[in-house]
Amino acid sequence: MKKEQNILQDTFGRDHTYLRISLTERCNLRCTYCMPEEGVQLSPKSHLMTYEEVFDIAKTFVKHGVTKIRLTGGEPFVRKDIPVILEKLAALPVELSITSNAVIIDKFIDVLKANGIKKVNVSLDSLNKEKFTHITRRNQFDKVYNNILLLVKEGFQVKVNAVLMKDFNDDEIIDFIKFTKDLPVSIRFIEFMPFDGNKWDLSKMVSYKEVMKQVNGVFSETDVIRLQDAPNDTAKNYSIKGYQGSFAIISSVTNPFCDSCNRLRLTANGQLKNCLFSSTESDLLSKLRQGKSIEPTIKKAVQAKFKMRGGMDTLEKLQKPDLHGRNRSMITIGG
Ligand code: SF4
């Protein structure tokens, strides 16, 4: 009997077992590399997935092999019905996790625990209050910082994502690593990537190599431990001897990790992105609302996936505004 084709396997043999769902285009911060200065044209409410639709689409992906779902935004906790979404998705046989800016996460500790969420990624690009306020255009540093400490105290596995930018926070790399001395968190330095409206330029990016140059300039070779990366991991993981936490670099620009990519993304308005950098999307929500199966559309989207970075497989291509500019802004992708 002919084995049914796995609709989540692409033409390069990569099985997509990890779905990132953006629950909203709204956010309570205004980070300059994520939210264009002029803001974004938000989708009308009627174009956004209801919690039932989030669940129905997620259930279909799980039926075909998704084992991990991460909820993102915008900022997922600004969505009023997030407790219902968490409860419904928690009933699926998946590892559920969430990415947040942690401004209001303290209000949801019990809801997260009740629904078995153990892993929380927090976006924090500076340990300096003034710089934080500058890059987020909001004065919420203390809330975020204290909520990171609260999450650790409450036993969550916390990863802190910091997008590095030249002459902005590249002078805090060692401070961030020292933040892991007495705190069991993983700091992840993210190479600045091009998205619509974020005025990206390669010269603003801090590369994996530059981070490690700073690290090796401060810590002795024997103190810098290269950790085993998890399968499909986007990060290259390290720790400093005797430190409770770890640090990592996510190098999508200089050292992409597309060979082992297992990620698909669902936007808040129900569009499937087969890659973070893909400029094409597939409309699942309309199909669902027409009562049609979404599986053929999923299969087609996965089959159309490029080997690397949505087809921008060289740095030259990635630098072309007419190529990377066709993508959405980060706020409506959710990372
Ligand atoms: S750039 Fe695209 S293909 Fe590469 S790892 Fe990211 S999502 Fe996967």
mmCIF file of C-alpha atoms and ligand atoms in Angstrom:
data_model
loop_
_atom_site.group_PDB
_atom_site.id
_atom_site.type_symbol
_atom_site.label_atom_id
_atom_site.label_comp_id
_atom_site.label_asym_id
_atom_site.label_seq_id
_atom_site.Cartn_x
_atom_site.Cartn_y
_atom_site.Cartn_z
ATOM 1 C CA MET A 1 0.000 0.000 0.000
ATOM 2 C CA LYS A 2 1.463 3.420 -1.084
ATOM 3 C CA LYS A 3 2.758 5.261 2.077
ATOM 4 C CA GLU A 4 0.844 8.548 2.404
ATOM 5 C CA GLN A 5 3.229 11.429 1.724
ATOM 6 C CA ASN A 6 4.069 13.547 4.765
ATOM 7 C CA ILE A 7 2.619 16.935 3.766
ATOM 8 C CA LEU A 8 5.054 18.634 6.184
ATOM 9 C CA GLN A 9 8.182 17.290 4.468
ATOM 10 C CA ASP A 10 9.740 19.595 1.878
ATOM 11 C CA THR A 11 11.650 18.723 -1.277
ATOM 12 C CA PHE A 12 14.919 18.757 0.722
ATOM 13 C CA GLY A 13 13.666 16.070 3.070
ATOM 14 C CA ARG A 14 13.168 18.478 6.019
ATOM 15 C CA ASP A 15 10.279 17.491 8.267
ATOM 16 C CA HIS A 16 8.477 20.517 9.689
ATOM 17 C CA THR A 17 7.565 19.580 13.227
ATOM 18 C CA TYR A 18 7.632 23.100 14.715
ATOM 19 C CA LEU A 19 4.855 25.631 14.137
ATOM 20 C CA ARG A 20 5.185 29.238 15.307
ATOM 21 C CA ILE A 21 1.808 30.931 15.607
ATOM 22 C CA SER A 22 1.523 34.714 15.722
ATOM 23 C CA LEU A 23 -1.582 35.468 17.759
ATOM 24 C CA THR A 24 -1.726 39.238 17.182
ATOM 25 C CA GLU A 25 -0.208 42.109 15.214
ATOM 26 C CA ARG A 26 -0.523 44.352 18.257
ATOM 27 C CA CYS A 27 2.160 45.082 20.827
ATOM 28 C CA ASN A 28 2.619 47.220 23.927
ATOM 29 C CA LEU A 29 6.177 48.121 22.890
ATOM 30 C CA ARG A 30 7.451 49.804 19.720
ATOM 31 C CA CYS A 31 10.877 48.255 19.082
ATOM 32 C CA THR A 32 12.622 50.097 16.249
ATOM 33 C CA TYR A 33 13.894 46.948 14.458
ATOM 34 C CA CYS A 34 10.459 45.329 14.605
ATOM 35 C CA MET A 35 7.792 47.976 14.314
ATOM 36 C CA PRO A 36 8.271 50.478 11.471
ATOM 37 C CA GLU A 37 8.406 54.130 12.642
ATOM 38 C CA GLU A 38 5.125 54.875 10.910
ATOM 39 C CA GLY A 39 3.514 51.830 12.576
ATOM 40 C CA VAL A 40 1.916 49.007 10.584
ATOM 41 C CA GLN A 41 -1.389 48.734 8.773
ATOM 42 C CA LEU A 42 -3.167 46.366 11.123
ATOM 43 C CA SER A 43 -5.449 43.718 9.635
ATOM 44 C CA PRO A 44 -9.173 44.312 10.265
ATOM 45 C CA LYS A 45 -10.383 42.216 13.237
ATOM 46 C CA SER A 46 -12.539 40.113 10.934
ATOM 47 C CA HIS A 47 -9.370 39.053 9.063
ATOM 48 C CA LEU A 48 -7.702 37.733 12.208
ATOM 49 C CA MET A 49 -7.956 34.134 13.416
ATOM 50 C CA THR A 50 -10.476 33.552 16.185
ATOM 51 C CA TYR A 51 -9.334 31.254 18.994
ATOM 52 C CA GLU A 52 -11.376 28.411 17.446
ATOM 53 C CA GLU A 53 -9.591 28.957 14.122
ATOM 54 C CA VAL A 54 -6.172 29.034 15.812
ATOM 55 C CA PHE A 55 -7.062 25.702 17.395
ATOM 56 C CA ASP A 56 -8.482 24.119 14.226
ATOM 57 C CA ILE A 57 -5.468 25.041 12.129
ATOM 58 C CA ALA A 58 -3.026 23.966 14.859
ATOM 59 C CA LYS A 59 -4.866 20.649 15.225
ATOM 60 C CA THR A 60 -4.392 19.940 11.508
ATOM 61 C CA PHE A 61 -0.629 20.579 11.739
ATOM 62 C CA VAL A 62 -0.391 18.340 14.803
ATOM 63 C CA LYS A 63 -2.268 15.585 12.942
ATOM 64 C CA HIS A 64 0.487 15.709 10.314
ATOM 65 C CA GLY A 65 3.439 15.695 12.658
ATOM 66 C CA VAL A 66 3.916 19.031 14.419
ATOM 67 C CA THR A 67 5.179 18.332 17.946
ATOM 68 C CA LYS A 68 6.120 21.842 19.022
ATOM 69 C CA ILE A 69 4.067 25.048 18.929
ATOM 70 C CA ARG A 70 5.435 28.436 19.945
ATOM 71 C CA LEU A 71 3.063 31.362 20.404
ATOM 72 C CA THR A 72 4.307 34.781 19.372
ATOM 73 C CA GLY A 73 2.889 38.131 18.336
ATOM 74 C CA GLY A 74 3.279 41.180 18.251
ATOM 75 C CA GLU A 75 2.931 40.616 21.962
ATOM 76 C CA PRO A 76 0.739 37.538 22.590
ATOM 77 C CA PHE A 77 -0.430 38.674 26.032
ATOM 78 C CA VAL A 78 -2.164 41.762 24.664
ATOM 79 C CA ARG A 79 -4.692 39.386 23.080
ATOM 80 C CA LYS A 80 -7.652 39.260 25.475
ATOM 81 C CA ASP A 81 -8.610 35.619 24.840
ATOM 82 C CA ILE A 82 -5.102 34.231 25.323
ATOM 83 C CA PRO A 83 -6.153 32.152 28.386
ATOM 84 C CA VAL A 84 -8.713 30.349 26.178
ATOM 85 C CA ILE A 85 -6.144 29.827 23.407
ATOM 86 C CA LEU A 86 -3.608 28.417 25.871
ATOM 87 C CA GLU A 87 -6.192 26.056 27.357
ATOM 88 C CA LYS A 88 -7.321 24.766 23.945
ATOM 89 C CA LEU A 89 -3.800 24.302 22.552
ATOM 90 C CA ALA A 90 -2.633 22.685 25.784
ATOM 91 C CA ALA A 91 -5.049 19.839 24.999
ATOM 92 C CA LEU A 92 -3.007 18.973 21.893
ATOM 93 C CA PRO A 93 -0.064 16.490 22.142
ATOM 94 C CA VAL A 94 2.563 19.178 21.618
ATOM 95 C CA GLU A 95 5.229 21.070 23.547
ATOM 96 C CA LEU A 96 3.681 24.530 23.944
ATOM 97 C CA SER A 97 5.920 27.551 24.525
ATOM 98 C CA ILE A 98 5.657 31.307 24.192
ATOM 99 C CA THR A 99 7.711 34.354 23.238
ATOM 100 C CA SER A 100 6.892 37.608 24.990
ATOM 101 C CA ASN A 101 8.318 41.025 25.817
ATOM 102 C CA ALA A 102 7.368 40.211 29.437
ATOM 103 C CA VAL A 103 5.856 43.628 30.166
ATOM 104 C CA ILE A 104 2.593 42.104 31.526
ATOM 105 C CA ILE A 105 3.543 38.412 31.802
ATOM 106 C CA ASP A 106 3.343 38.553 35.618
ATOM 107 C CA LYS A 107 -0.446 38.563 35.270
ATOM 108 C CA PHE A 108 -0.360 35.187 33.455
ATOM 109 C CA ILE A 109 1.978 33.051 35.580
ATOM 110 C CA ASP A 110 -0.875 30.860 36.842
ATOM 111 C CA VAL A 111 -2.450 30.501 33.376
ATOM 112 C CA LEU A 112 0.915 29.471 31.921
ATOM 113 C CA LYS A 113 1.490 26.916 34.662
ATOM 114 C CA ALA A 114 -2.082 25.591 34.452
ATOM 115 C CA ASN A 115 -1.517 24.865 30.766
ATOM 116 C CA GLY A 116 1.849 23.201 31.162
ATOM 117 C CA ILE A 117 3.960 25.953 29.608
ATOM 118 C CA LYS A 118 7.505 25.658 30.923
ATOM 119 C CA LYS A 119 9.525 27.528 28.290
ATOM 120 C CA VAL A 120 9.305 31.294 27.898
ATOM 121 C CA ASN A 121 11.459 33.398 25.581
ATOM 122 C CA VAL A 122 11.713 37.044 26.536
ATOM 123 C CA SER A 123 12.873 39.806 24.193
ATOM 124 C CA LEU A 124 15.299 42.200 25.930
ATOM 125 C CA ASP A 125 17.864 44.088 23.860
ATOM 126 C CA SER A 126 19.571 46.078 26.594
ATOM 127 C CA LEU A 127 20.327 45.860 30.316
ATOM 128 C CA ASN A 128 20.497 49.656 30.315
ATOM 129 C CA LYS A 129 17.236 51.404 31.164
ATOM 130 C CA GLU A 130 17.816 54.454 28.925
ATOM 131 C CA LYS A 131 18.801 52.315 25.972
ATOM 132 C CA PHE A 132 15.795 50.042 26.563
ATOM 133 C CA THR A 133 13.489 53.046 26.500
ATOM 134 C CA HIS A 134 15.197 54.327 23.362
ATOM 135 C CA ILE A 135 14.836 51.106 21.373
ATOM 136 C CA THR A 136 11.331 50.153 22.603
ATOM 137 C CA ARG A 137 9.984 53.699 22.651
ATOM 138 C CA ARG A 138 8.373 52.742 25.997
ATOM 139 C CA ASN A 139 9.502 53.122 29.613
ATOM 140 C CA GLN A 140 8.990 49.516 30.753
ATOM 141 C CA PHE A 141 12.522 48.349 31.616
ATOM 142 C CA ASP A 142 11.888 47.675 35.320
ATOM 143 C CA LYS A 143 8.733 45.645 34.549
ATOM 144 C CA VAL A 144 10.543 43.479 32.008
ATOM 145 C CA TYR A 145 13.675 43.019 34.146
ATOM 146 C CA ASN A 146 11.716 42.112 37.270
ATOM 147 C CA ASN A 147 9.438 39.803 35.312
ATOM 148 C CA ILE A 148 12.441 37.893 34.002
ATOM 149 C CA LEU A 149 13.544 37.369 37.607
ATOM 150 C CA LEU A 150 9.967 36.367 38.508
ATOM 151 C CA LEU A 151 9.792 33.797 35.684
ATOM 152 C CA VAL A 152 13.060 32.229 36.864
ATOM 153 C CA LYS A 153 11.827 32.215 40.476
ATOM 154 C CA GLU A 154 8.589 30.530 39.333
ATOM 155 C CA GLY A 155 10.641 27.745 37.684
ATOM 156 C CA PHE A 156 10.182 28.593 33.991
ATOM 157 C CA GLN A 157 12.988 27.864 31.517
ATOM 158 C CA VAL A 158 13.822 31.382 30.374
ATOM 159 C CA LYS A 159 15.677 32.391 27.256
ATOM 160 C CA VAL A 160 16.421 36.081 26.731
ATOM 161 C CA ASN A 161 16.575 37.155 23.078
ATOM 162 C CA ALA A 162 18.718 40.214 22.342
ATOM 163 C CA VAL A 163 18.951 41.573 18.798
ATOM 164 C CA LEU A 164 22.474 42.996 18.522
ATOM 165 C CA MET A 165 23.035 46.243 16.647
ATOM 166 C CA LYS A 166 26.337 48.054 16.048
ATOM 167 C CA ASP A 167 26.924 51.134 18.207
ATOM 168 C CA PHE A 168 23.756 50.399 20.136
ATOM 169 C CA ASN A 169 24.088 47.305 22.345
ATOM 170 C CA ASP A 170 27.217 45.543 21.046
ATOM 171 C CA ASP A 171 28.998 47.054 24.080
ATOM 172 C CA GLU A 172 26.699 45.021 26.370
ATOM 173 C CA ILE A 173 27.606 41.532 25.128
ATOM 174 C CA ILE A 174 29.814 40.785 28.140
ATOM 175 C CA ASP A 175 27.285 42.346 30.556
ATOM 176 C CA PHE A 176 24.584 40.057 29.142
ATOM 177 C CA ILE A 177 26.871 37.027 29.559
ATOM 178 C CA LYS A 178 27.670 38.070 33.148
ATOM 179 C CA PHE A 179 23.887 38.231 33.685
ATOM 180 C CA THR A 180 23.994 34.411 33.401
ATOM 181 C CA LYS A 181 26.566 34.026 36.213
ATOM 182 C CA ASP A 182 24.034 33.676 38.998
ATOM 183 C CA LEU A 183 20.875 33.288 36.890
ATOM 184 C CA PRO A 184 19.934 30.052 35.049
ATOM 185 C CA VAL A 185 18.854 31.823 31.877
ATOM 186 C CA SER A 186 20.078 31.480 28.309
ATOM 187 C CA ILE A 187 20.989 34.721 26.604
ATOM 188 C CA ARG A 188 20.590 34.475 22.833
ATOM 189 C CA PHE A 189 22.313 37.068 20.712
ATOM 190 C CA ILE A 190 20.441 37.450 17.425
ATOM 191 C CA GLU A 191 22.089 38.795 14.278
ATOM 192 C CA PHE A 192 20.030 41.761 13.067
ATOM 193 C CA MET A 193 17.943 40.632 10.069
ATOM 194 C CA PRO A 194 16.202 42.567 7.274
ATOM 195 C CA PHE A 195 12.422 42.968 7.483
ATOM 196 C CA ASP A 196 10.056 45.480 6.037
ATOM 197 C CA GLY A 197 10.526 48.909 7.560
ATOM 198 C CA ASN A 198 13.436 48.141 9.917
ATOM 199 C CA LYS A 199 16.037 50.098 7.971
ATOM 200 C CA TRP A 200 18.349 47.082 8.006
ATOM 201 C CA ASP A 201 21.874 47.376 6.714
ATOM 202 C CA LEU A 202 24.635 44.791 6.951
ATOM 203 C CA SER A 203 26.891 47.394 8.570
ATOM 204 C CA LYS A 204 24.493 47.598 11.535
ATOM 205 C CA MET A 205 24.692 43.851 12.137
ATOM 206 C CA VAL A 206 26.959 42.277 14.796
ATOM 207 C CA SER A 207 28.095 38.902 13.518
ATOM 208 C CA TYR A 208 28.597 35.605 15.281
ATOM 209 C CA LYS A 209 32.356 36.039 14.772
ATOM 210 C CA GLU A 210 32.320 39.509 16.363
ATOM 211 C CA VAL A 211 30.447 38.224 19.408
ATOM 212 C CA MET A 212 32.925 35.386 19.892
ATOM 213 C CA LYS A 213 35.848 37.796 19.435
ATOM 214 C CA GLN A 214 34.552 39.825 22.385
ATOM 215 C CA VAL A 215 33.937 36.664 24.441
ATOM 216 C CA ASN A 216 37.420 35.268 23.773
ATOM 217 C CA GLY A 217 38.868 38.688 24.551
ATOM 218 C CA VAL A 218 37.465 38.556 28.107
ATOM 219 C CA PHE A 219 37.180 34.883 29.074
ATOM 220 C CA SER A 220 40.028 32.359 28.899
ATOM 221 C CA GLU A 221 39.734 29.602 26.326
ATOM 222 C CA THR A 222 39.206 26.965 29.009
ATOM 223 C CA ASP A 223 36.381 28.951 30.573
ATOM 224 C CA VAL A 224 34.351 29.188 27.359
ATOM 225 C CA ILE A 225 32.509 25.894 26.944
ATOM 226 C CA ARG A 226 30.898 24.952 23.636
ATOM 227 C CA LEU A 227 27.628 23.189 24.512
ATOM 228 C CA GLN A 228 25.839 20.495 22.489
ATOM 229 C CA ASP A 229 23.196 22.140 20.310
ATOM 230 C CA ALA A 230 19.796 20.467 20.226
ATOM 231 C CA PRO A 231 18.690 18.964 16.897
ATOM 232 C CA ASN A 232 17.139 21.685 14.663
ATOM 233 C CA ASP A 233 18.533 24.290 17.069
ATOM 234 C CA THR A 234 18.840 27.758 15.532
ATOM 235 C CA ALA A 235 21.419 28.763 18.147
ATOM 236 C CA LYS A 236 25.063 27.937 18.720
ATOM 237 C CA ASN A 237 25.253 27.414 22.479
ATOM 238 C CA TYR A 238 28.017 28.194 24.961
ATOM 239 C CA SER A 239 28.473 28.665 28.682
ATOM 240 C CA ILE A 240 31.137 30.116 30.926
ATOM 241 C CA LYS A 241 32.643 27.674 33.416
ATOM 242 C CA GLY A 242 30.899 27.994 36.793
ATOM 243 C CA TYR A 243 28.056 30.123 35.424
ATOM 244 C CA GLN A 244 24.478 28.965 36.077
ATOM 245 C CA GLY A 245 23.217 30.073 32.683
ATOM 246 C CA SER A 246 24.431 29.992 29.084
ATOM 247 C CA PHE A 247 24.606 32.156 25.993
ATOM 248 C CA ALA A 248 24.095 31.487 22.332
ATOM 249 C CA ILE A 249 24.247 33.142 18.941
ATOM 250 C CA ILE A 250 21.534 32.947 16.285
ATOM 251 C CA SER A 251 23.405 33.715 13.081
ATOM 252 C CA SER A 252 20.774 33.742 10.294
ATOM 253 C CA VAL A 253 22.796 36.242 8.279
ATOM 254 C CA THR A 254 26.418 35.096 8.485
ATOM 255 C CA ASN A 255 25.998 31.430 9.360
ATOM 256 C CA PRO A 256 22.480 30.299 8.496
ATOM 257 C CA PHE A 257 21.134 26.987 9.816
ATOM 258 C CA CYS A 258 18.571 26.250 7.136
ATOM 259 C CA ASP A 259 19.747 22.677 6.471
ATOM 260 C CA SER A 260 18.001 21.441 9.587
ATOM 261 C CA CYS A 261 15.059 23.841 9.461
ATOM 262 C CA ASN A 262 11.851 22.342 10.872
ATOM 263 C CA ARG A 263 9.907 25.604 11.234
ATOM 264 C CA LEU A 264 6.736 26.931 9.673
ATOM 265 C CA ARG A 265 4.959 30.126 10.643
ATOM 266 C CA LEU A 266 1.286 31.030 10.849
ATOM 267 C CA THR A 267 0.494 34.729 10.892
ATOM 268 C CA ALA A 268 -2.300 36.276 12.967
ATOM 269 C CA ASN A 269 -4.395 36.655 9.816
ATOM 270 C CA GLY A 270 -4.070 32.950 9.019
ATOM 271 C CA GLN A 271 -1.334 33.031 6.350
ATOM 272 C CA LEU A 272 1.242 30.242 6.213
ATOM 273 C CA LYS A 273 4.878 31.332 5.751
ATOM 274 C CA ASN A 274 7.133 28.403 4.839
ATOM 275 C CA CYS A 275 10.182 30.447 5.912
ATOM 276 C CA LEU A 276 10.906 33.490 8.066
ATOM 277 C CA PHE A 277 12.249 35.212 4.941
ATOM 278 C CA SER A 278 9.663 33.977 2.458
ATOM 279 C CA SER A 279 7.946 36.766 0.562
ATOM 280 C CA THR A 280 5.104 34.479 -0.495
ATOM 281 C CA GLU A 281 2.358 33.251 1.842
ATOM 282 C CA SER A 282 -0.495 30.774 1.618
ATOM 283 C CA ASP A 283 -3.964 31.680 2.809
ATOM 284 C CA LEU A 284 -5.202 28.974 5.196
ATOM 285 C CA LEU A 285 -7.851 31.066 6.938
ATOM 286 C CA SER A 286 -10.032 31.697 3.870
ATOM 287 C CA LYS A 287 -9.967 28.000 3.022
ATOM 288 C CA LEU A 288 -10.934 27.119 6.562
ATOM 289 C CA ARG A 289 -13.791 29.642 6.527
ATOM 290 C CA GLN A 290 -15.007 28.198 3.209
ATOM 291 C CA GLY A 291 -15.171 24.813 4.948
ATOM 292 C CA LYS A 292 -12.486 23.468 2.612
ATOM 293 C CA SER A 293 -9.527 21.284 3.647
ATOM 294 C CA ILE A 294 -6.380 23.294 4.345
ATOM 295 C CA GLU A 295 -4.081 20.262 3.835
ATOM 296 C CA PRO A 296 -3.548 20.723 0.068
ATOM 297 C CA THR A 297 -2.542 24.355 0.650
ATOM 298 C CA ILE A 298 -0.160 23.358 3.440
ATOM 299 C CA LYS A 299 1.383 20.672 1.241
ATOM 300 C CA LYS A 300 1.817 23.078 -1.675
ATOM 301 C CA ALA A 301 3.432 25.705 0.560
ATOM 302 C CA VAL A 302 5.862 23.210 2.076
ATOM 303 C CA GLN A 303 6.735 21.824 -1.360
ATOM 304 C CA ALA A 304 7.487 25.371 -2.523
ATOM 305 C CA LYS A 305 9.970 26.056 0.294
ATOM 306 C CA PHE A 306 13.423 27.241 -0.755
ATOM 307 C CA LYS A 307 16.512 25.532 0.645
ATOM 308 C CA MET A 308 17.612 28.706 2.373
ATOM 309 C CA ARG A 309 16.258 32.075 3.547
ATOM 310 C CA GLY A 310 13.324 32.199 1.189
ATOM 311 C CA GLY A 311 15.673 31.979 -1.792
ATOM 312 C CA MET A 312 18.084 34.657 -0.560
ATOM 313 C CA ASP A 313 20.805 32.021 -0.319
ATOM 314 C CA THR A 314 23.733 34.430 -0.594
ATOM 315 C CA LEU A 315 24.630 37.514 1.423
ATOM 316 C CA GLU A 316 24.501 39.481 -1.842
ATOM 317 C CA LYS A 317 20.889 38.469 -2.394
ATOM 318 C CA LEU A 318 19.985 39.096 1.266
ATOM 319 C CA GLN A 319 21.330 42.621 0.952
ATOM 320 C CA LYS A 320 19.097 43.431 -2.011
ATOM 321 C CA PRO A 321 16.235 45.684 -0.757
ATOM 322 C CA ASP A 322 14.038 44.599 -3.646
ATOM 323 C CA LEU A 323 14.401 41.020 -2.341
ATOM 324 C CA HIS A 324 14.301 41.337 1.436
ATOM 325 C CA GLY A 325 11.922 44.307 1.207
ATOM 326 C CA ARG A 326 9.114 42.091 -0.113
ATOM 327 C CA ASN A 327 8.725 40.433 3.265
ATOM 328 C CA ARG A 328 6.478 41.618 6.095
ATOM 329 C CA SER A 329 7.635 43.645 9.062
ATOM 330 C CA MET A 330 8.749 41.529 12.012
ATOM 331 C CA ILE A 331 5.801 42.670 14.138
ATOM 332 C CA THR A 332 3.381 40.797 11.865
ATOM 333 C CA ILE A 333 5.559 37.652 11.589
ATOM 334 C CA GLY A 334 6.410 37.135 15.207
ATOM 335 C CA GLY A 335 10.005 35.951 14.759
HETATM 336 S S1 SF4 B 1 15.710 31.242 7.162
HETATM 337 FE FE1 SF4 B 1 13.937 30.045 6.576
HETATM 338 S S2 SF4 B 1 14.753 28.072 5.942
HETATM 339 FE FE2 SF4 B 1 16.343 29.124 7.081
HETATM 340 S S3 SF4 B 1 16.143 28.405 9.163
HETATM 341 FE FE3 SF4 B 1 14.945 30.308 9.015
HETATM 342 S S4 SF4 B 1 12.876 29.653 8.491
HETATM 343 FE FE4 SF4 B 1 14.244 27.918 8.104
#
